[in-house]
Structure formats: C-alpha cells, structure tokens
Amino acid sequence: MSRADTEATTPCTTMSCTTEAERAALHHALDLAAAPGVPAGPNPRVGCVLLAPDGRILGEGRHRGAGTAHAEVDALRSATGPVRGATALVTLEPCDHHGRTGPCTQALRDAGIARVVVARRDPNPVAAGGLDTLREAGIDVAVSEDPQLTARAEELLRGWEHGLVHHRPLVTAKLALTLDGRAAAADGTSRWITGPAARAEVHDLRECCDAVLVGTGTARLDAPQLTARHEDGTLRARQPLRVVMGEGEAPALPTLPGAGEALRLRTRDPEAALEDLFDRGIRHVLVEGGPTLAAAFLTAGLVDELIVHLAPSLLGAGPAGIGDLGITTITDRLDLELRDLRPLPTPDGPTDLRLLLQPRTR
C-alpha cells in the first residue's frame, strides 16, 4: 500500500490531523457553501460532505438561508445510503444550540456519524462548543490546519464574523485612480481609467459582496447598473443588493432580469446606512463611488479595507478620487497600512497596480 493510500484510509486521532481525502472533501464543502443562490442574511454560509469509510461521498448539503436546514442536516437528508460510521466534513463547527432549528450536534449523533472534521471553529459564543459536545459523545473530531482551507473558510465567513464583533457590515471601499489621484478628466470622462483586468476584479468584488453602494452623484453621472457581470456582459449567478445612498436627486436603478434588488437609502449618514443594511441581513458592503461617499465613510472611520486600482496615467486636472476628509494639517492625515500590492497586467491594456490597504486608527 502506498503512503497516499495509507494516509487516505488510516484514521487520525489528534484534534488537527486530517487525511488527503478529508481535505479534498472540505474543499468540496467550501465550494458548496460558496455556491450562488443563497440570499444575503445574518447566517453564515456553510457546506457539508459525508464520506463513507471507503472514501465514497454519501451525501452533501449546504445552508440556503435563514429558516432553512443547516448544512449538516441537508447533507444527511441527501444521503444515498446508511451514514452510520461515516465522516462529516463541515466548513464551520456544527452548532450546539437551539435556534430556528435544533442543534446540528444532536443530528450528527442521532445519525451515527463517527468522525467530524471542520475547516473552522465557530466564533459565535451562542452556537460554539459543538466539537466539545461531539467529543464527549464519543465522536472523533478534528480541525483542519491546512493553510489553504483555513484561508478559504476565513474569506467565506469574514463578513459574518465581522458582524458578530462589530454589529455592522464589513465595508470594502474601491477606488480607480490615475497616478495623480484623479477619478476623471476635466471634462468628466472616466471610461476607462483602468484596464480590463482591474474592471474584471470589480465584478468579482460585486459578486462576493452582499451589497454595492454608490452615492446619488455617481448614480446621476454614470447611470451604473451595479451588477456582477461576466466578460461577455452576461450576469453572474450571484448578484448584490444595489444601493443608492444620499438625499440628492438620482434616477432609479435599471430593472434587469437576474439583477439584484435595488434600494434607495435617503440618508447621508454612513452609520445610519450601515445600520439599515445590517438589519436587512447585509454583512459585506462594497462602497464603489463616488468621491464624496468614499470620503464620508473614511471620515467616519467605517472603511475596513480599501482597494485602489492605480493606473499608470496622468491627467493633471479633473475630479479627485476622494473628496474632502476635513483634514487641514499634515499631522491629522489618515494613514493607511499596505496589506498587498500586485500588478494587474492585461494583453491589450495598461498594467495597473492593485493596492489593498487598511486605514489605521487615528
């Protein structure tokens, strides 16, 4: 028997030991959790795969929104055969409390699951403790320490976890600028400051966020659709809530088949807007424009990360990419911490720079 066969079939007994087959199943469970079709809501996105002792997939499931079956129960219901003695691979620690549904720990115990492996423990004190309960019931448990699995689980759940701690959505602000900080030319034209690679990432961001937010000025000047689209212009499967914020006049967002719902928030207060969105189940907001809106969120200290697409171009005049921050002296500047820097090359366009930054606390 090869080393790979031994790893895939020999059970682990430590809290962190997982096999290749289990890691592959956890990746599949993360794919299930990230699949489109789950409405924005306060619950985490979770996937589950059931493996037989011989490595066959017996069932798979995912959580589809508040009030629906949790991923573990969904997987148990989908099972094509007996699951007693099987391993459950779950992206998040099974819940151990009674909410709208019963605890997943009880469902796994009742089904005779022999082993549970998770990509991430539950940080929610209300629902946490599931692995301890399962271990006490005699079920073997493990937490994956695979860095790739950990990173995928963190990315999938970061908006939800941010909401647990801060009681507001995670806010990502996005800017497209020339080297001299312009968002448009002197005549107001702005298409296109950045190249196709940067523009494609904007649609990736829209697809992964629960809501995309612009101000009334951007809505008037650019008439944006605020949809997540493929390169050919067709809509992607997952669409954000499309939000226009502000007290000024603005045209209604276009009604498009397959697009996300449109919402008008008649407030200039970023904190009030986030409170409203949080109450609607929104956990990750993309602030996309324009300069006044970006400045309002930055001034309020409500930007958690800033993504800047920087074009290797100069305009010399034209609207600035960020509005007035109320800063009058150098010592009051808003410092940013650079978290990532990489080029965005494209065959037929400029090589832009992508900067990921986090504002430091003033």
CSV table of C-alpha atoms in Angstrom, one decimal:
chain,number,residue,atom,x,y,z
A,1,MET,CA,0.0,0.0,0.0
A,2,SER,CA,1.4,3.4,-0.9
A,3,ARG,CA,1.9,6.3,1.5
A,4,ALA,CA,-1.0,8.2,-0.1
A,5,ASP,CA,-3.3,5.1,0.3
A,6,THR,CA,-2.2,4.8,3.9
A,7,GLU,CA,-3.0,8.5,4.6
A,8,ALA,CA,-6.3,8.3,2.9
A,9,THR,CA,-7.5,5.2,4.8
A,10,THR,CA,-5.8,5.4,8.2
A,11,PRO,CA,-7.9,7.3,10.8
A,12,CYS,CA,-6.3,10.2,12.7
A,13,THR,CA,-7.0,10.6,16.4
A,14,THR,CA,-5.5,14.1,17.1
A,15,MET,CA,-7.5,17.3,17.0
A,16,SER,CA,-5.7,18.6,14.0
A,17,CYS,CA,-4.9,15.5,11.9
A,18,THR,CA,-6.8,15.2,8.6
A,19,THR,CA,-6.3,12.9,5.6
A,20,GLU,CA,-6.0,13.8,1.9
A,21,ALA,CA,-9.5,12.5,1.3
A,22,GLU,CA,-10.8,14.7,4.1
A,23,ARG,CA,-9.1,17.8,2.8
A,24,ALA,CA,-10.5,17.2,-0.7
A,25,ALA,CA,-13.9,16.8,0.8
A,26,LEU,CA,-13.6,20.0,2.8
A,27,HIS,CA,-12.6,21.9,-0.4
A,28,HIS,CA,-15.8,20.5,-2.0
A,29,ALA,CA,-17.8,21.5,1.1
A,30,LEU,CA,-16.4,25.1,0.7
A,31,ASP,CA,-17.5,25.0,-2.9
A,32,LEU,CA,-21.0,24.1,-1.8
A,33,ALA,CA,-21.1,26.8,0.8
A,34,ALA,CA,-19.9,29.5,-1.7
A,35,ALA,CA,-22.3,28.4,-4.5
A,36,PRO,CA,-24.7,31.1,-5.7
A,37,GLY,CA,-28.4,31.2,-4.8
A,38,VAL,CA,-28.1,31.9,-1.0
A,39,PRO,CA,-29.8,35.2,-0.2
A,40,ALA,CA,-28.0,37.7,1.9
A,41,GLY,CA,-28.8,37.1,5.6
A,42,PRO,CA,-27.4,37.0,9.1
A,43,ASN,CA,-26.4,33.4,9.0
A,44,PRO,CA,-23.0,32.0,7.9
A,45,ARG,CA,-22.7,30.2,4.6
A,46,VAL,CA,-21.8,26.6,5.4
A,47,GLY,CA,-21.3,23.4,3.4
A,48,CYS,CA,-21.1,19.7,4.5
A,49,VAL,CA,-19.9,16.5,2.8
A,50,LEU,CA,-20.5,13.0,4.2
A,51,LEU,CA,-17.7,10.4,3.5
A,52,ALA,CA,-18.1,6.7,3.9
A,53,PRO,CA,-15.1,4.8,5.4
A,54,ASP,CA,-14.0,3.7,1.9
A,55,GLY,CA,-14.0,7.4,0.7
A,56,ARG,CA,-17.3,7.4,-1.2
A,57,ILE,CA,-19.4,10.6,-0.9
A,58,LEU,CA,-22.7,9.5,0.7
A,59,GLY,CA,-24.3,13.0,0.8
A,60,GLU,CA,-23.6,16.7,0.6
A,61,GLY,CA,-25.5,19.8,1.6
A,62,ARG,CA,-25.3,23.5,2.3
A,63,HIS,CA,-27.2,26.1,4.3
A,64,ARG,CA,-29.6,28.1,2.0
A,65,GLY,CA,-30.6,30.9,4.3
A,66,ALA,CA,-32.3,31.8,7.5
A,67,GLY,CA,-35.0,29.3,8.5
A,68,THR,CA,-33.7,26.5,6.2
A,69,ALA,CA,-32.0,23.3,7.1
A,70,HIS,CA,-28.4,23.7,8.3
A,71,ALA,CA,-25.7,22.1,6.0
A,72,GLU,CA,-25.3,19.0,8.2
A,73,VAL,CA,-29.0,18.2,8.2
A,74,ASP,CA,-29.2,19.0,4.4
A,75,ALA,CA,-26.4,16.5,3.8
A,76,LEU,CA,-27.9,13.8,6.0
A,77,ARG,CA,-31.2,14.2,4.1
A,78,SER,CA,-29.4,13.8,0.8
A,79,ALA,CA,-27.6,10.7,1.8
A,80,THR,CA,-27.8,7.8,-0.7
A,81,GLY,CA,-27.2,5.1,1.8
A,82,PRO,CA,-26.6,4.4,5.5
A,83,VAL,CA,-24.4,7.0,7.2
A,84,ARG,CA,-23.6,5.3,10.4
A,85,GLY,CA,-19.8,5.2,10.8
A,86,ALA,CA,-19.3,8.0,8.2
A,87,THR,CA,-17.2,11.1,8.5
A,88,ALA,CA,-18.9,14.6,8.3
A,89,LEU,CA,-16.7,17.3,6.7
A,90,VAL,CA,-18.1,20.7,7.6
A,91,THR,CA,-16.8,24.2,6.8
A,92,LEU,CA,-17.8,25.5,10.2
A,93,GLU,CA,-18.1,23.8,13.6
A,94,PRO,CA,-21.6,22.3,14.0
A,95,CYS,CA,-23.9,24.4,16.1
A,96,ASP,CA,-24.7,23.3,19.6
A,97,HIS,CA,-27.8,25.4,20.4
A,98,HIS,CA,-31.5,25.6,19.7
A,99,GLY,CA,-32.4,28.3,17.2
A,100,ARG,CA,-35.0,28.1,14.5
A,101,THR,CA,-33.7,24.5,14.1
A,102,GLY,CA,-32.3,22.0,16.6
A,103,PRO,CA,-28.6,21.7,17.2
A,104,CYS,CA,-26.6,20.0,14.4
A,105,THR,CA,-24.5,18.2,17.0
A,106,GLN,CA,-27.6,16.2,18.0
A,107,ALA,CA,-28.5,15.4,14.4
A,108,LEU,CA,-25.0,14.1,13.8
A,109,ARG,CA,-25.1,12.0,16.9
A,110,ASP,CA,-28.5,10.6,16.1
A,111,ALA,CA,-27.3,9.6,12.6
A,112,GLY,CA,-24.3,7.7,14.0
A,113,ILE,CA,-21.6,9.8,12.5
A,114,ALA,CA,-18.3,8.5,13.7
A,115,ARG,CA,-16.0,11.5,12.9
A,116,VAL,CA,-16.4,15.2,12.3
A,117,VAL,CA,-13.7,17.4,10.6
A,118,VAL,CA,-14.2,21.2,10.3
A,119,ALA,CA,-12.4,23.9,8.5
A,120,ARG,CA,-13.0,26.5,11.2
A,121,ARG,CA,-14.3,26.6,14.7
A,122,ASP,CA,-17.4,28.7,15.4
A,123,PRO,CA,-16.5,32.2,16.9
A,124,ASN,CA,-20.1,32.8,17.9
A,125,PRO,CA,-20.4,32.2,21.7
A,126,VAL,CA,-24.1,31.4,21.3
A,127,ALA,CA,-23.6,28.5,18.9
A,128,ALA,CA,-20.0,27.4,19.7
A,129,GLY,CA,-18.9,24.3,21.6
A,130,GLY,CA,-20.1,21.7,19.1
A,131,LEU,CA,-16.8,19.9,18.8
A,132,ASP,CA,-16.6,19.5,22.6
A,133,THR,CA,-20.1,18.1,22.7
A,134,LEU,CA,-19.4,15.7,19.9
A,135,ARG,CA,-16.1,14.5,21.6
A,136,GLU,CA,-17.9,14.0,24.9
A,137,ALA,CA,-20.4,11.8,23.0
A,138,GLY,CA,-17.5,9.6,21.7
A,139,ILE,CA,-17.2,11.0,18.2
A,140,ASP,CA,-13.8,11.6,16.8
A,141,VAL,CA,-13.3,15.3,15.9
A,142,ALA,CA,-10.6,17.3,14.1
A,143,VAL,CA,-9.9,20.9,12.9
A,144,SER,CA,-8.1,21.2,9.7
A,145,GLU,CA,-4.8,23.1,9.8
A,146,ASP,CA,-4.3,23.2,6.0
A,147,PRO,CA,-3.5,26.9,5.3
A,148,GLN,CA,-5.4,26.9,2.0
A,149,LEU,CA,-8.6,25.5,3.7
A,150,THR,CA,-8.2,28.0,6.5
A,151,ALA,CA,-7.8,30.9,4.1
A,152,ARG,CA,-10.9,29.9,2.1
A,153,ALA,CA,-13.0,29.4,5.2
A,154,GLU,CA,-11.9,32.8,6.5
A,155,GLU,CA,-12.7,34.6,3.2
A,156,LEU,CA,-16.1,32.9,3.0
A,157,LEU,CA,-17.1,33.9,6.6
A,158,ARG,CA,-15.3,37.2,7.2
A,159,GLY,CA,-18.4,39.4,6.6
A,160,TRP,CA,-20.4,37.2,9.0
A,161,GLU,CA,-17.7,37.2,11.6
A,162,HIS,CA,-17.2,40.9,11.3
A,163,GLY,CA,-20.9,41.4,12.1
A,164,LEU,CA,-20.6,39.2,15.2
A,165,VAL,CA,-17.9,41.5,16.6
A,166,HIS,CA,-18.9,45.0,15.3
A,167,HIS,CA,-22.6,44.7,14.8
A,168,ARG,CA,-22.4,46.3,11.3
A,169,PRO,CA,-21.4,45.1,7.8
A,170,LEU,CA,-17.8,44.7,6.7
A,171,VAL,CA,-17.0,47.7,4.5
A,172,THR,CA,-14.8,47.4,1.4
A,173,ALA,CA,-14.2,50.7,-0.4
A,174,LYS,CA,-13.0,50.6,-4.0
A,175,LEU,CA,-11.3,53.4,-6.0
A,176,ALA,CA,-9.9,53.7,-9.5
A,177,LEU,CA,-7.3,56.5,-9.8
A,178,THR,CA,-4.6,57.9,-12.0
A,179,LEU,CA,-1.2,58.4,-10.5
A,180,ASP,CA,-2.1,62.0,-9.7
A,181,GLY,CA,-5.2,60.9,-7.8
A,182,ARG,CA,-7.8,61.8,-10.5
A,183,ALA,CA,-11.1,59.8,-10.9
A,184,ALA,CA,-12.0,61.5,-14.1
A,185,ALA,CA,-10.7,64.0,-16.7
A,186,ALA,CA,-11.5,67.7,-16.5
A,187,ASP,CA,-14.5,67.2,-18.9
A,188,GLY,CA,-15.9,64.5,-16.6
A,189,THR,CA,-15.0,61.5,-18.7
A,190,SER,CA,-13.8,58.5,-16.8
A,191,ARG,CA,-14.1,55.4,-19.0
A,192,TRP,CA,-11.7,53.9,-18.8
A,193,ILE,CA,-9.1,55.0,-16.3
A,194,THR,CA,-8.0,51.4,-15.6
A,195,GLY,CA,-7.6,48.4,-17.8
A,196,PRO,CA,-9.7,45.3,-18.3
A,197,ALA,CA,-8.1,43.3,-15.5
A,198,ALA,CA,-9.0,45.9,-12.9
A,199,ARG,CA,-12.5,46.2,-14.3
A,200,ALA,CA,-12.9,42.4,-14.2
A,201,GLU,CA,-11.9,42.4,-10.5
A,202,VAL,CA,-14.7,45.0,-9.8
A,203,HIS,CA,-17.2,42.4,-10.9
A,204,ASP,CA,-15.5,39.7,-8.7
A,205,LEU,CA,-15.9,42.1,-5.8
A,206,ARG,CA,-19.6,42.7,-6.6
A,207,GLU,CA,-20.2,39.0,-6.8
A,208,CYS,CA,-18.7,38.3,-3.4
A,209,CYS,CA,-20.3,41.2,-1.5
A,210,ASP,CA,-23.9,41.3,-0.3
A,211,ALA,CA,-24.5,44.9,-1.4
A,212,VAL,CA,-22.8,47.5,-3.6
A,213,LEU,CA,-23.3,51.1,-2.6
A,214,VAL,CA,-23.0,54.4,-4.6
A,215,GLY,CA,-23.9,58.0,-4.0
A,216,THR,CA,-26.6,60.0,-5.8
A,217,GLY,CA,-23.9,61.9,-7.7
A,218,THR,CA,-22.5,58.7,-9.2
A,219,ALA,CA,-26.0,57.5,-9.9
A,220,ARG,CA,-26.7,60.7,-11.9
A,221,LEU,CA,-23.4,61.0,-13.8
A,222,ASP,CA,-22.6,57.3,-14.6
A,223,ALA,CA,-26.1,55.6,-14.6
A,224,PRO,CA,-24.5,52.5,-13.3
A,225,GLN,CA,-26.1,49.1,-13.3
A,226,LEU,CA,-24.2,47.8,-10.2
A,227,THR,CA,-24.4,44.2,-11.4
A,228,ALA,CA,-21.8,41.5,-11.3
A,229,ARG,CA,-21.2,40.5,-15.0
A,230,HIS,CA,-19.0,38.1,-17.0
A,231,GLU,CA,-16.6,39.4,-19.6
A,232,ASP,CA,-19.3,38.9,-22.3
A,233,GLY,CA,-21.7,41.1,-20.4
A,234,THR,CA,-24.0,38.4,-19.1
A,235,LEU,CA,-25.0,38.4,-15.4
A,236,ARG,CA,-23.3,36.2,-12.9
A,237,ALA,CA,-25.3,33.8,-10.8
A,238,ARG,CA,-24.8,35.7,-7.5
A,239,GLN,CA,-25.8,39.4,-7.5
A,240,PRO,CA,-25.5,42.0,-4.8
A,241,LEU,CA,-28.2,44.3,-3.5
A,242,ARG,CA,-27.8,47.5,-5.5
A,243,VAL,CA,-28.0,50.6,-3.2
A,244,VAL,CA,-28.0,54.3,-3.9
A,245,MET,CA,-27.4,56.4,-0.9
A,246,GLY,CA,-27.9,60.2,-0.4
A,247,GLU,CA,-30.5,62.9,-0.2
A,248,GLY,CA,-30.0,64.3,-3.7
A,249,GLU,CA,-32.0,63.5,-6.8
A,250,ALA,CA,-30.9,60.4,-8.7
A,251,PRO,CA,-32.5,58.2,-11.3
A,252,ALA,CA,-33.9,54.8,-10.4
A,253,LEU,CA,-31.5,52.0,-11.0
A,254,PRO,CA,-32.5,50.0,-14.1
A,255,THR,CA,-34.7,46.9,-13.6
A,256,LEU,CA,-32.8,44.0,-15.2
A,257,PRO,CA,-33.8,40.3,-15.3
A,258,GLY,CA,-31.5,38.4,-12.9
A,259,ALA,CA,-30.1,41.6,-11.3
A,260,GLY,CA,-30.1,42.1,-7.5
A,261,GLU,CA,-32.9,44.2,-5.9
A,262,ALA,CA,-32.5,48.0,-5.9
A,263,LEU,CA,-32.7,50.0,-2.7
A,264,ARG,CA,-32.7,53.8,-2.1
A,265,LEU,CA,-31.4,55.0,1.2
A,266,ARG,CA,-32.3,58.6,1.7
A,267,THR,CA,-29.5,59.5,4.2
A,268,ARG,CA,-26.0,61.0,4.0
A,269,ASP,CA,-25.0,59.3,7.3
A,270,PRO,CA,-22.8,56.3,6.7
A,271,GLU,CA,-23.5,54.9,10.1
A,272,ALA,CA,-27.3,55.1,9.6
A,273,ALA,CA,-26.9,53.4,6.2
A,274,LEU,CA,-24.9,50.5,7.6
A,275,GLU,CA,-27.4,50.1,10.4
A,276,ASP,CA,-30.2,49.8,7.9
A,277,LEU,CA,-28.3,47.4,5.8
A,278,PHE,CA,-27.2,45.3,8.8
A,279,ASP,CA,-30.9,44.9,9.8
A,280,ARG,CA,-31.6,43.7,6.3
A,281,GLY,CA,-29.1,40.9,6.7
A,282,ILE,CA,-26.3,42.5,4.8
A,283,ARG,CA,-22.9,41.5,6.1
A,284,HIS,CA,-20.4,42.8,3.5
A,285,VAL,CA,-20.8,46.1,1.6
A,286,LEU,CA,-18.8,47.4,-1.3
A,287,VAL,CA,-18.6,51.2,-1.4
A,288,GLU,CA,-17.9,51.9,-5.1
A,289,GLY,CA,-18.5,55.6,-5.6
A,290,GLY,CA,-18.1,58.4,-5.8
A,291,PRO,CA,-15.5,60.7,-4.1
A,292,THR,CA,-18.0,62.3,-1.6
A,293,LEU,CA,-19.3,58.9,-0.5
A,294,ALA,CA,-15.8,57.4,-0.1
A,295,ALA,CA,-14.7,60.5,1.9
A,296,ALA,CA,-17.8,60.2,4.2
A,297,PHE,CA,-17.1,56.6,5.0
A,298,LEU,CA,-13.4,57.2,5.5
A,299,THR,CA,-14.0,60.2,7.8
A,300,ALA,CA,-16.5,58.3,9.8
A,301,GLY,CA,-13.9,55.5,10.4
A,302,LEU,CA,-16.2,53.0,8.7
A,303,VAL,CA,-13.9,51.6,6.0
A,304,ASP,CA,-12.4,48.3,6.9
A,305,GLU,CA,-10.3,47.8,3.8
A,306,LEU,CA,-9.6,50.0,0.8
A,307,ILE,CA,-8.9,48.6,-2.7
A,308,VAL,CA,-7.2,51.0,-5.1
A,309,HIS,CA,-6.7,50.3,-8.8
A,310,LEU,CA,-4.0,52.7,-9.8
A,311,ALA,CA,-3.5,53.4,-13.5
A,312,PRO,CA,0.0,54.4,-14.8
A,313,SER,CA,-1.5,57.6,-16.2
A,314,LEU,CA,-1.6,61.3,-15.5
A,315,LEU,CA,-4.5,63.8,-16.1
A,316,GLY,CA,-3.2,66.9,-14.3
A,317,ALA,CA,-6.7,68.1,-13.7
A,318,GLY,CA,-10.2,66.8,-13.1
A,319,PRO,CA,-12.2,65.5,-10.1
A,320,ALA,CA,-10.2,63.9,-7.3
A,321,GLY,CA,-10.8,60.3,-6.4
A,322,ILE,CA,-11.5,61.1,-2.8
A,323,GLY,CA,-13.5,64.1,-1.5
A,324,ASP,CA,-12.8,66.4,1.4
A,325,LEU,CA,-11.7,64.5,4.5
A,326,GLY,CA,-11.8,67.6,6.7
A,327,ILE,CA,-8.0,67.4,7.2
A,328,THR,CA,-6.3,70.8,7.3
A,329,THR,CA,-2.8,69.9,8.7
A,330,ILE,CA,-0.3,67.2,7.9
A,331,THR,CA,-0.4,65.7,11.4
A,332,ASP,CA,-4.1,64.9,11.0
A,333,ARG,CA,-3.6,62.9,7.9
A,334,LEU,CA,-5.3,59.5,7.5
A,335,ASP,CA,-2.5,56.9,7.3
A,336,LEU,CA,-3.1,53.6,5.6
A,337,GLU,CA,-1.3,50.3,6.1
A,338,LEU,CA,-0.4,48.5,2.8
A,339,ARG,CA,-1.5,44.9,3.1
A,340,ASP,CA,-0.9,43.8,-0.5
A,341,LEU,CA,0.5,45.2,-3.8
A,342,ARG,CA,0.4,43.5,-7.1
A,343,PRO,CA,0.2,44.3,-10.8
A,344,LEU,CA,-2.8,43.7,-13.0
A,345,PRO,CA,-1.4,43.1,-16.4
A,346,THR,CA,-3.6,42.6,-19.5
A,347,PRO,CA,-2.5,41.7,-23.0
A,348,ASP,CA,-4.4,44.7,-24.6
A,349,GLY,CA,-4.4,47.2,-21.8
A,350,PRO,CA,-2.2,49.0,-19.2
A,351,THR,CA,-0.6,47.3,-16.3
A,352,ASP,CA,-2.4,48.8,-13.4
A,353,LEU,CA,-1.4,48.4,-9.8
A,354,ARG,CA,-3.8,46.9,-7.2
A,355,LEU,CA,-3.3,48.1,-3.6
A,356,LEU,CA,-5.1,46.6,-0.7
A,357,LEU,CA,-4.9,49.0,2.3
A,358,GLN,CA,-6.4,49.2,5.8
A,359,PRO,CA,-6.9,52.6,7.5
A,360,ARG,CA,-5.0,53.0,10.7
A,361,THR,CA,-6.9,54.2,13.8
A,362,ARG,CA,-6.4,57.9,14.2
